[in-house]
Amino acid sequence: MTDNNQQFASDNYSGICPEAWAAMEKANQGHERAYGDDQWTERASEYFRKLFETDCEVFFAFNGTAANSLALASLCQSYHSVICSETAHVETDECGAPEFFSNGSKLLTAPSVNGKLTPESIREVALKRQDIHYPKPRVVTLTQATEVGTVYRPDELKAISATCKELGLNLHMDGARFTNACAFLGCSPAELTWKSGVDVLCFGGTKNGMAVGEAILFFNRDLAEDFDYRCKQAGQLASKMRFLSAPWVGLLEDGAWMRHGRHANHCAQLLASLVSDLPGVELMFPVEANGVFLQMPEHALEALRNKGWRFYTFIGSGGARFMCSWDTQESRVRELAADIRAIFNA
């Protein structure tokens, strides 16, 4: 990817990181057993257990929508409901997949503060109705980092987990950008998951330098019963599984996953620091992961588009999202910032 075409619309725009690419090349030697019964899948699973300091169940899926939807389906019956933030990816961007794979479990949205659920908002939704005519709450799902780039702290997760236990709810985490959350907080993966009461994590690889591939980690192993059958039925059991799992080996074996997350976060902080002082530009949310959300007038957004920049504005009128990735070049960040400044200084 050249400096001229690197964009900030999505961290999905980036290519494959060297570590994942090299691991896939190594895995592409000779023959290996199929359907996950290979050395690469076993190695990746063991790396996850070491990283998370626990004997979790590990599964691999092609993408985040399938990972989230199948994980939630494993926690629900069709007459149950899942409580999520009003901005959660499972609600706004997965085309009804959680409901589809669970045969009908309903998503119930709760108000959020800077994209984050609170114990109070969860309790309000869970206790709104308890009669047999209403879907019974069974799961809370959190997004870490959130859709607006904010990060749950361990004490927030523990408070939510305590509420879940009080109400008989399981706790699922959509970790499409889990790496960025760990990098921002300096916490261990264990501290941000099972040590804080999370039952299941969908750990995103695609947004951290992989071509495809998400890992589903069950810290409560009882909840993983027959999950392999769910994956098979949903078309998520890769026959050549080593090509889903080997990139994880590349990312995890020497800490590349964290280096890439820190770099993406750093670039987001840099962009924010270069433009947030401009009159007419406002940070919409704290910059805690790899996304910068800027409030700007429409004429400024249009001027940026005319300069060739790509970004999303689905967060509301005047709001633009700029995502940094594992390979974002600082020089490109400075070019974007310079163009924003030039528009407002014209």
PDB file of N, CA and C in Angstrom, residues 242-333:
ATOM      1  N   ARG A 242      -5.851 -24.620   9.031  1.00  0.00           N
ATOM      2  CA  ARG A 242      -4.550 -24.057   9.383  1.00  0.00           C
ATOM      3  C   ARG A 242      -4.358 -22.654   8.833  1.00  0.00           C
ATOM      4  N   PHE A 243      -5.070 -22.308   7.752  1.00  0.00           N
ATOM      5  CA  PHE A 243      -4.908 -20.983   7.182  1.00  0.00           C
ATOM      6  C   PHE A 243      -5.730 -19.927   7.922  1.00  0.00           C
ATOM      7  N   LEU A 244      -6.638 -20.360   8.797  1.00  0.00           N
ATOM      8  CA  LEU A 244      -7.277 -19.442   9.729  1.00  0.00           C
ATOM      9  C   LEU A 244      -6.492 -19.312  11.019  1.00  0.00           C
ATOM     10  N   SER A 245      -5.889 -20.393  11.457  1.00  0.00           N
ATOM     11  CA  SER A 245      -5.214 -20.384  12.756  1.00  0.00           C
ATOM     12  C   SER A 245      -3.746 -19.975  12.691  1.00  0.00           C
ATOM     13  N   ALA A 246      -3.048 -20.299  11.595  1.00  0.00           N
ATOM     14  CA  ALA A 246      -1.621 -19.967  11.504  1.00  0.00           C
ATOM     15  C   ALA A 246      -1.349 -18.472  11.653  1.00  0.00           C
ATOM     16  N   PRO A 247      -2.153 -17.568  11.048  1.00  0.00           N
ATOM     17  CA  PRO A 247      -1.885 -16.142  11.250  1.00  0.00           C
ATOM     18  C   PRO A 247      -1.925 -15.723  12.712  1.00  0.00           C
ATOM     19  N   TRP A 248      -2.755 -16.391  13.510  1.00  0.00           N
ATOM     20  CA  TRP A 248      -2.780 -16.102  14.945  1.00  0.00           C
ATOM     21  C   TRP A 248      -1.451 -16.465  15.598  1.00  0.00           C
ATOM     22  N   VAL A 249      -0.858 -17.561  15.146  1.00  0.00           N
ATOM     23  CA  VAL A 249       0.463 -17.922  15.669  1.00  0.00           C
ATOM     24  C   VAL A 249       1.452 -16.800  15.388  1.00  0.00           C
ATOM     25  N   GLY A 250       1.413 -16.269  14.152  1.00  0.00           N
ATOM     26  CA  GLY A 250       2.294 -15.173  13.794  1.00  0.00           C
ATOM     27  C   GLY A 250       2.085 -13.937  14.646  1.00  0.00           C
ATOM     28  N   LEU A 251       0.829 -13.638  14.962  1.00  0.00           N
ATOM     29  CA  LEU A 251       0.525 -12.455  15.762  1.00  0.00           C
ATOM     30  C   LEU A 251       0.862 -12.630  17.233  1.00  0.00           C
ATOM     31  N   LEU A 252       0.648 -13.842  17.753  1.00  0.00           N
ATOM     32  CA  LEU A 252       0.749 -14.048  19.202  1.00  0.00           C
ATOM     33  C   LEU A 252       2.121 -14.471  19.683  1.00  0.00           C
ATOM     34  N   GLU A 253       2.907 -15.122  18.838  1.00  0.00           N
ATOM     35  CA  GLU A 253       4.121 -15.763  19.347  1.00  0.00           C
ATOM     36  C   GLU A 253       5.170 -14.775  19.841  1.00  0.00           C
ATOM     37  N   ASP A 254       5.222 -13.567  19.272  1.00  0.00           N
ATOM     38  CA  ASP A 254       6.232 -12.618  19.756  1.00  0.00           C
ATOM     39  C   ASP A 254       5.644 -11.251  20.056  1.00  0.00           C
ATOM     40  N   GLY A 255       4.338 -11.186  20.284  1.00  0.00           N
ATOM     41  CA  GLY A 255       3.709  -9.935  20.705  1.00  0.00           C
ATOM     42  C   GLY A 255       3.360  -8.974  19.598  1.00  0.00           C
ATOM     43  N   ALA A 256       3.365  -9.424  18.338  1.00  0.00           N
ATOM     44  CA  ALA A 256       3.034  -8.524  17.230  1.00  0.00           C
ATOM     45  C   ALA A 256       1.633  -7.950  17.380  1.00  0.00           C
ATOM     46  N   TRP A 257       0.700  -8.732  17.914  1.00  0.00           N
ATOM     47  CA  TRP A 257      -0.679  -8.255  18.081  1.00  0.00           C
ATOM     48  C   TRP A 257      -0.708  -6.960  18.886  1.00  0.00           C
ATOM     49  N   MET A 258       0.098  -6.887  19.948  1.00  0.00           N
ATOM     50  CA  MET A 258       0.114  -5.702  20.792  1.00  0.00           C
ATOM     51  C   MET A 258       0.870  -4.551  20.138  1.00  0.00           C
ATOM     52  N   ARG A 259       1.960  -4.849  19.453  1.00  0.00           N
ATOM     53  CA  ARG A 259       2.700  -3.789  18.758  1.00  0.00           C
ATOM     54  C   ARG A 259       1.813  -3.097  17.725  1.00  0.00           C
ATOM     55  N   HIS A 260       1.062  -3.885  16.993  1.00  0.00           N
ATOM     56  CA  HIS A 260       0.184  -3.303  15.976  1.00  0.00           C
ATOM     57  C   HIS A 260      -0.933  -2.480  16.622  1.00  0.00           C
ATOM     58  N   GLY A 261      -1.480  -2.974  17.720  1.00  0.00           N
ATOM     59  CA  GLY A 261      -2.530  -2.228  18.406  1.00  0.00           C
ATOM     60  C   GLY A 261      -2.018  -0.905  18.949  1.00  0.00           C
ATOM     61  N   ARG A 262      -0.840  -0.933  19.541  1.00  0.00           N
ATOM     62  CA  ARG A 262      -0.254   0.303  20.065  1.00  0.00           C
ATOM     63  C   ARG A 262       0.019   1.307  18.953  1.00  0.00           C
ATOM     64  N   HIS A 263       0.506   0.810  17.825  1.00  0.00           N
ATOM     65  CA  HIS A 263       0.795   1.710  16.715  1.00  0.00           C
ATOM     66  C   HIS A 263      -0.477   2.375  16.201  1.00  0.00           C
ATOM     67  N   ALA A 264      -1.531   1.597  16.011  1.00  0.00           N
ATOM     68  CA  ALA A 264      -2.795   2.163  15.524  1.00  0.00           C
ATOM     69  C   ALA A 264      -3.330   3.200  16.505  1.00  0.00           C
ATOM     70  N   ASN A 265      -3.263   2.890  17.797  1.00  0.00           N
ATOM     71  CA  ASN A 265      -3.712   3.844  18.817  1.00  0.00           C
ATOM     72  C   ASN A 265      -2.879   5.118  18.783  1.00  0.00           C
ATOM     73  N   HIS A 266      -1.566   4.955  18.651  1.00  0.00           N
ATOM     74  CA  HIS A 266      -0.670   6.110  18.600  1.00  0.00           C
ATOM     75  C   HIS A 266      -1.031   7.027  17.442  1.00  0.00           C
ATOM     76  N   CYS A 267      -1.314   6.455  16.291  1.00  0.00           N
ATOM     77  CA  CYS A 267      -1.652   7.265  15.124  1.00  0.00           C
ATOM     78  C   CYS A 267      -2.964   8.021  15.339  1.00  0.00           C
ATOM     79  N   ALA A 268      -3.918   7.382  16.012  1.00  0.00           N
ATOM     80  CA  ALA A 268      -5.174   8.066  16.317  1.00  0.00           C
ATOM     81  C   ALA A 268      -4.938   9.232  17.271  1.00  0.00           C
ATOM     82  N   GLN A 269      -4.130   9.007  18.295  1.00  0.00           N
ATOM     83  CA  GLN A 269      -3.804  10.088  19.225  1.00  0.00           C
ATOM     84  C   GLN A 269      -3.096  11.227  18.511  1.00  0.00           C
ATOM     85  N   LEU A 270      -2.215  10.884  17.572  1.00  0.00           N
ATOM     86  CA  LEU A 270      -1.493  11.901  16.821  1.00  0.00           C
ATOM     87  C   LEU A 270      -2.459  12.749  16.006  1.00  0.00           C
ATOM     88  N   LEU A 271      -3.370  12.109  15.297  1.00  0.00           N
ATOM     89  CA  LEU A 271      -4.332  12.853  14.498  1.00  0.00           C
ATOM     90  C   LEU A 271      -5.149  13.793  15.376  1.00  0.00           C
ATOM     91  N   ALA A 272      -5.632  13.280  16.498  1.00  0.00           N
ATOM     92  CA  ALA A 272      -6.435  14.112  17.396  1.00  0.00           C
ATOM     93  C   ALA A 272      -5.640  15.316  17.886  1.00  0.00           C
ATOM     94  N   SER A 273      -4.392  15.099  18.227  1.00  0.00           N
ATOM     95  CA  SER A 273      -3.568  16.197  18.751  1.00  0.00           C
ATOM     96  C   SER A 273      -3.290  17.267  17.708  1.00  0.00           C
ATOM     97  N   LEU A 274      -3.305  16.884  16.432  1.00  0.00           N
ATOM     98  CA  LEU A 274      -2.956  17.823  15.362  1.00  0.00           C
ATOM     99  C   LEU A 274      -4.127  18.692  14.903  1.00  0.00           C
ATOM    100  N   VAL A 275      -5.364  18.287  15.245  1.00  0.00           N
ATOM    101  CA  VAL A 275      -6.517  19.041  14.734  1.00  0.00           C
ATOM    102  C   VAL A 275      -7.495  19.502  15.807  1.00  0.00           C
ATOM    103  N   SER A 276      -7.398  18.976  17.015  1.00  0.00           N
ATOM    104  CA  SER A 276      -8.438  19.246  18.013  1.00  0.00           C
ATOM    105  C   SER A 276      -8.444  20.691  18.497  1.00  0.00           C
ATOM    106  N   ASP A 277      -7.374  21.450  18.224  1.00  0.00           N
ATOM    107  CA  ASP A 277      -7.333  22.853  18.659  1.00  0.00           C
ATOM    108  C   ASP A 277      -8.002  23.800  17.674  1.00  0.00           C
ATOM    109  N   LEU A 278      -8.421  23.283  16.524  1.00  0.00           N
ATOM    110  CA  LEU A 278      -8.991  24.136  15.481  1.00  0.00           C
ATOM    111  C   LEU A 278     -10.403  24.593  15.850  1.00  0.00           C
ATOM    112  N   PRO A 279     -10.681  25.888  15.779  1.00  0.00           N
ATOM    113  CA  PRO A 279     -12.067  26.337  15.933  1.00  0.00           C
ATOM    114  C   PRO A 279     -12.914  25.726  14.815  1.00  0.00           C
ATOM    115  N   GLY A 280     -14.038  25.133  15.190  1.00  0.00           N
ATOM    116  CA  GLY A 280     -14.889  24.469  14.212  1.00  0.00           C
ATOM    117  C   GLY A 280     -14.695  22.974  14.145  1.00  0.00           C
ATOM    118  N   VAL A 281     -13.681  22.460  14.837  1.00  0.00           N
ATOM    119  CA  VAL A 281     -13.447  21.016  14.924  1.00  0.00           C
ATOM    120  C   VAL A 281     -13.597  20.597  16.379  1.00  0.00           C
ATOM    121  N   GLU A 282     -14.393  19.573  16.603  1.00  0.00           N
ATOM    122  CA  GLU A 282     -14.632  19.110  17.971  1.00  0.00           C
ATOM    123  C   GLU A 282     -14.519  17.598  18.047  1.00  0.00           C
ATOM    124  N   LEU A 283     -13.780  17.118  19.040  1.00  0.00           N
ATOM    125  CA  LEU A 283     -13.731  15.684  19.290  1.00  0.00           C
ATOM    126  C   LEU A 283     -15.073  15.245  19.859  1.00  0.00           C
ATOM    127  N   MET A 284     -15.724  14.302  19.205  1.00  0.00           N
ATOM    128  CA  MET A 284     -17.036  13.857  19.636  1.00  0.00           C
ATOM    129  C   MET A 284     -16.962  12.905  20.822  1.00  0.00           C
ATOM    130  N   PHE A 285     -15.868  12.111  20.873  1.00  0.00           N
ATOM    131  CA  PHE A 285     -15.688  11.131  21.937  1.00  0.00           C
ATOM    132  C   PHE A 285     -14.216  11.109  22.326  1.00  0.00           C
ATOM    133  N   PRO A 286     -13.914  10.655  23.530  1.00  0.00           N
ATOM    134  CA  PRO A 286     -12.507  10.510  23.908  1.00  0.00           C
ATOM    135  C   PRO A 286     -11.787   9.564  22.948  1.00  0.00           C
ATOM    136  N   VAL A 287     -10.546   9.896  22.613  1.00  0.00           N
ATOM    137  CA  VAL A 287      -9.759   9.036  21.719  1.00  0.00           C
ATOM    138  C   VAL A 287      -9.012   8.029  22.585  1.00  0.00           C
ATOM    139  N   GLU A 288      -9.540   6.804  22.639  1.00  0.00           N
ATOM    140  CA  GLU A 288      -8.980   5.785  23.521  1.00  0.00           C
ATOM    141  C   GLU A 288      -8.514   4.543  22.773  1.00  0.00           C
ATOM    142  N   ALA A 289      -8.913   4.404  21.526  1.00  0.00           N
ATOM    143  CA  ALA A 289      -8.475   3.248  20.741  1.00  0.00           C
ATOM    144  C   ALA A 289      -7.875   3.763  19.438  1.00  0.00           C
ATOM    145  N   ASN A 290      -8.297   3.218  18.316  1.00  0.00           N
ATOM    146  CA  ASN A 290      -7.687   3.595  17.034  1.00  0.00           C
ATOM    147  C   ASN A 290      -8.612   4.411  16.148  1.00  0.00           C
ATOM    148  N   GLY A 291      -9.651   4.995  16.737  1.00  0.00           N
ATOM    149  CA  GLY A 291     -10.587   5.803  15.977  1.00  0.00           C
ATOM    150  C   GLY A 291     -10.665   7.222  16.491  1.00  0.00           C
ATOM    151  N   VAL A 292     -10.810   8.173  15.566  1.00  0.00           N
ATOM    152  CA  VAL A 292     -10.980   9.580  15.906  1.00  0.00           C
ATOM    153  C   VAL A 292     -12.300  10.041  15.288  1.00  0.00           C
ATOM    154  N   PHE A 293     -13.193  10.573  16.122  1.00  0.00           N
ATOM    155  CA  PHE A 293     -14.499  11.031  15.683  1.00  0.00           C
ATOM    156  C   PHE A 293     -14.530  12.544  15.793  1.00  0.00           C
ATOM    157  N   LEU A 294     -14.659  13.201  14.653  1.00  0.00           N
ATOM    158  CA  LEU A 294     -14.587  14.659  14.607  1.00  0.00           C
ATOM    159  C   LEU A 294     -15.906  15.260  14.157  1.00  0.00           C
ATOM    160  N   GLN A 295     -16.365  16.256  14.898  1.00  0.00           N
ATOM    161  CA  GLN A 295     -17.520  17.029  14.492  1.00  0.00           C
ATOM    162  C   GLN A 295     -17.024  18.211  13.668  1.00  0.00           C
ATOM    163  N   MET A 296     -17.487  18.297  12.410  1.00  0.00           N
ATOM    164  CA  MET A 296     -17.089  19.380  11.522  1.00  0.00           C
ATOM    165  C   MET A 296     -18.277  19.786  10.667  1.00  0.00           C
ATOM    166  N   PRO A 297     -18.311  21.021  10.219  1.00  0.00           N
ATOM    167  CA  PRO A 297     -19.413  21.433   9.347  1.00  0.00           C
ATOM    168  C   PRO A 297     -19.362  20.703   8.011  1.00  0.00           C
ATOM    169  N   GLU A 298     -20.519  20.599   7.373  1.00  0.00           N
ATOM    170  CA  GLU A 298     -20.622  19.819   6.145  1.00  0.00           C
ATOM    171  C   GLU A 298     -19.714  20.345   5.041  1.00  0.00           C
ATOM    172  N   HIS A 299     -19.529  21.646   4.965  1.00  0.00           N
ATOM    173  CA  HIS A 299     -18.673  22.180   3.902  1.00  0.00           C
ATOM    174  C   HIS A 299     -17.232  21.714   4.069  1.00  0.00           C
ATOM    175  N   ALA A 300     -16.796  21.537   5.322  1.00  0.00           N
ATOM    176  CA  ALA A 300     -15.440  21.050   5.570  1.00  0.00           C
ATOM    177  C   ALA A 300     -15.319  19.578   5.185  1.00  0.00           C
ATOM    178  N   LEU A 301     -16.358  18.797   5.491  1.00  0.00           N
ATOM    179  CA  LEU A 301     -16.344  17.382   5.112  1.00  0.00           C
ATOM    180  C   LEU A 301     -16.311  17.237   3.594  1.00  0.00           C
ATOM    181  N   GLU A 302     -17.091  18.042   2.914  1.00  0.00           N
ATOM    182  CA  GLU A 302     -17.116  17.981   1.458  1.00  0.00           C
ATOM    183  C   GLU A 302     -15.771  18.401   0.872  1.00  0.00           C
ATOM    184  N   ALA A 303     -15.134  19.404   1.469  1.00  0.00           N
ATOM    185  CA  ALA A 303     -13.822  19.838   0.999  1.00  0.00           C
ATOM    186  C   ALA A 303     -12.786  18.726   1.179  1.00  0.00           C
ATOM    187  N   LEU A 304     -12.893  17.979   2.278  1.00  0.00           N
ATOM    188  CA  LEU A 304     -11.989  16.846   2.492  1.00  0.00           C
ATOM    189  C   LEU A 304     -12.203  15.766   1.444  1.00  0.00           C
ATOM    190  N   ARG A 305     -13.464  15.487   1.154  1.00  0.00           N
ATOM    191  CA  ARG A 305     -13.756  14.492   0.114  1.00  0.00           C
ATOM    192  C   ARG A 305     -13.180  14.930  -1.230  1.00  0.00           C
ATOM    193  N   ASN A 306     -13.296  16.207  -1.526  1.00  0.00           N
ATOM    194  CA  ASN A 306     -12.777  16.717  -2.786  1.00  0.00           C
ATOM    195  C   ASN A 306     -11.262  16.614  -2.877  1.00  0.00           C
ATOM    196  N   LYS A 307     -10.610  16.546  -1.731  1.00  0.00           N
ATOM    197  CA  LYS A 307      -9.164  16.366  -1.700  1.00  0.00           C
ATOM    198  C   LYS A 307      -8.771  14.886  -1.794  1.00  0.00           C
ATOM    199  N   GLY A 308      -9.770  14.012  -1.910  1.00  0.00           N
ATOM    200  CA  GLY A 308      -9.492  12.597  -2.105  1.00  0.00           C
ATOM    201  C   GLY A 308      -9.521  11.739  -0.862  1.00  0.00           C
ATOM    202  N   TRP A 309      -9.953  12.297   0.263  1.00  0.00           N
ATOM    203  CA  TRP A 309      -9.970  11.513   1.506  1.00  0.00           C
ATOM    204  C   TRP A 309     -11.263  10.721   1.625  1.00  0.00           C
ATOM    205  N   ARG A 310     -11.126   9.493   2.132  1.00  0.00           N
ATOM    206  CA  ARG A 310     -12.284   8.633   2.371  1.00  0.00           C
ATOM    207  C   ARG A 310     -12.493   8.483   3.873  1.00  0.00           C
ATOM    208  N   PHE A 311     -13.748   8.633   4.312  1.00  0.00           N
ATOM    209  CA  PHE A 311     -14.095   8.466   5.724  1.00  0.00           C
ATOM    210  C   PHE A 311     -15.591   8.239   5.800  1.00  0.00           C
ATOM    211  N   TYR A 312     -16.042   7.740   6.935  1.00  0.00           N
ATOM    212  CA  TYR A 312     -17.463   7.462   7.121  1.00  0.00           C
ATOM    213  C   TYR A 312     -18.117   8.559   7.964  1.00  0.00           C
ATOM    214  N   THR A 313     -19.386   8.809   7.662  1.00  0.00           N
ATOM    215  CA  THR A 313     -20.141   9.809   8.414  1.00  0.00           C
ATOM    216  C   THR A 313     -21.465   9.234   8.914  1.00  0.00           C
ATOM    217  N   PHE A 314     -21.485   7.924   9.188  1.00  0.00           N
ATOM    218  CA  PHE A 314     -22.733   7.282   9.594  1.00  0.00           C
ATOM    219  C   PHE A 314     -23.072   7.536  11.057  1.00  0.00           C
ATOM    220  N   ILE A 315     -22.262   8.300  11.758  1.00  0.00           N
ATOM    221  CA  ILE A 315     -22.497   8.518  13.190  1.00  0.00           C
ATOM    222  C   ILE A 315     -23.353   9.739  13.462  1.00  0.00           C
ATOM    223  N   GLY A 316     -23.866  10.370  12.420  1.00  0.00           N
ATOM    224  CA  GLY A 316     -24.731  11.518  12.624  1.00  0.00           C
ATOM    225  C   GLY A 316     -24.287  12.714  11.814  1.00  0.00           C
ATOM    226  N   SER A 317     -25.119  13.697  11.763  1.00  0.00           N
ATOM    227  CA  SER A 317     -24.842  14.895  10.971  1.00  0.00           C
ATOM    228  C   SER A 317     -23.577  15.589  11.472  1.00  0.00           C
ATOM    229  N   GLY A 318     -22.659  15.808  10.558  1.00  0.00           N
ATOM    230  CA  GLY A 318     -21.442  16.532  10.898  1.00  0.00           C
ATOM    231  C   GLY A 318     -20.379  15.706  11.569  1.00  0.00           C
ATOM    232  N   GLY A 319     -20.637  14.424  11.794  1.00  0.00           N
ATOM    233  CA  GLY A 319     -19.662  13.577  12.461  1.00  0.00           C
ATOM    234  C   GLY A 319     -18.895  12.727  11.472  1.00  0.00           C
ATOM    235  N   ALA A 320     -17.581  12.748  11.546  1.00  0.00           N
ATOM    236  CA  ALA A 320     -16.742  11.947  10.652  1.00  0.00           C
ATOM    237  C   ALA A 320     -15.843  11.034  11.474  1.00  0.00           C
ATOM    238  N   ARG A 321     -15.719   9.777  11.014  1.00  0.00           N
ATOM    239  CA  ARG A 321     -14.879   8.799  11.699  1.00  0.00           C
ATOM    240  C   ARG A 321     -13.619   8.547  10.889  1.00  0.00           C
ATOM    241  N   PHE A 322     -12.476   8.624  11.565  1.00  0.00           N
ATOM    242  CA  PHE A 322     -11.191   8.343  10.940  1.00  0.00           C
ATOM    243  C   PHE A 322     -10.528   7.199  11.711  1.00  0.00           C
ATOM    244  N   MET A 323     -10.307   6.070  11.027  1.00  0.00           N
ATOM    245  CA  MET A 323      -9.750   4.891  11.671  1.00  0.00           C
ATOM    246  C   MET A 323      -8.296   4.694  11.260  1.00  0.00           C
ATOM    247  N   CYS A 324      -7.468   4.408  12.248  1.00  0.00           N
ATOM    248  CA  CYS A 324      -6.067   4.073  12.004  1.00  0.00           C
ATOM    249  C   CYS A 324      -5.892   2.565  12.121  1.00  0.00           C
ATOM    250  N   SER A 325      -4.861   2.051  11.479  1.00  0.00           N
ATOM    251  CA  SER A 325      -4.665   0.602  11.428  1.00  0.00           C
ATOM    252  C   SER A 325      -3.222   0.248  11.755  1.00  0.00           C
ATOM    253  N   TRP A 326      -2.927  -1.042  11.693  1.00  0.00           N
ATOM    254  CA  TRP A 326      -1.605  -1.535  12.059  1.00  0.00           C
ATOM    255  C   TRP A 326      -0.511  -0.941  11.182  1.00  0.00           C
ATOM    256  N   ASP A 327      -0.848  -0.553   9.960  1.00  0.00           N
ATOM    257  CA  ASP A 327       0.163  -0.076   9.015  1.00  0.00           C
ATOM    258  C   ASP A 327       0.032   1.409   8.690  1.00  0.00           C
ATOM    259  N   THR A 328      -0.773   2.143   9.462  1.00  0.00           N
ATOM    260  CA  THR A 328      -0.941   3.572   9.192  1.00  0.00           C
ATOM    261  C   THR A 328       0.406   4.283   9.286  1.00  0.00           C
ATOM    262  N   GLN A 329       0.697   5.091   8.286  1.00  0.00           N
ATOM    263  CA  GLN A 329       1.959   5.833   8.256  1.00  0.00           C
ATOM    264  C   GLN A 329       1.754   7.202   8.902  1.00  0.00           C
ATOM    265  N   GLU A 330       2.658   7.571   9.791  1.00  0.00           N
ATOM    266  CA  GLU A 330       2.543   8.863  10.457  1.00  0.00           C
ATOM    267  C   GLU A 330       2.537  10.005   9.451  1.00  0.00           C
ATOM    268  N   SER A 331       3.285   9.848   8.377  1.00  0.00           N
ATOM    269  CA  SER A 331       3.320  10.900   7.364  1.00  0.00           C
ATOM    270  C   SER A 331       1.939  11.112   6.754  1.00  0.00           C
ATOM    271  N   ARG A 332       1.190  10.021   6.597  1.00  0.00           N
ATOM    272  CA  ARG A 332      -0.157  10.119   6.035  1.00  0.00           C
ATOM    273  C   ARG A 332      -1.107  10.784   7.036  1.00  0.00           C
ATOM    274  N   VAL A 333      -0.924  10.496   8.327  1.00  0.00           N
ATOM    275  CA  VAL A 333      -1.710  11.166   9.365  1.00  0.00           C
ATOM    276  C   VAL A 333      -1.475  12.671   9.301  1.00  0.00           C
TER     277      VAL A 333
END
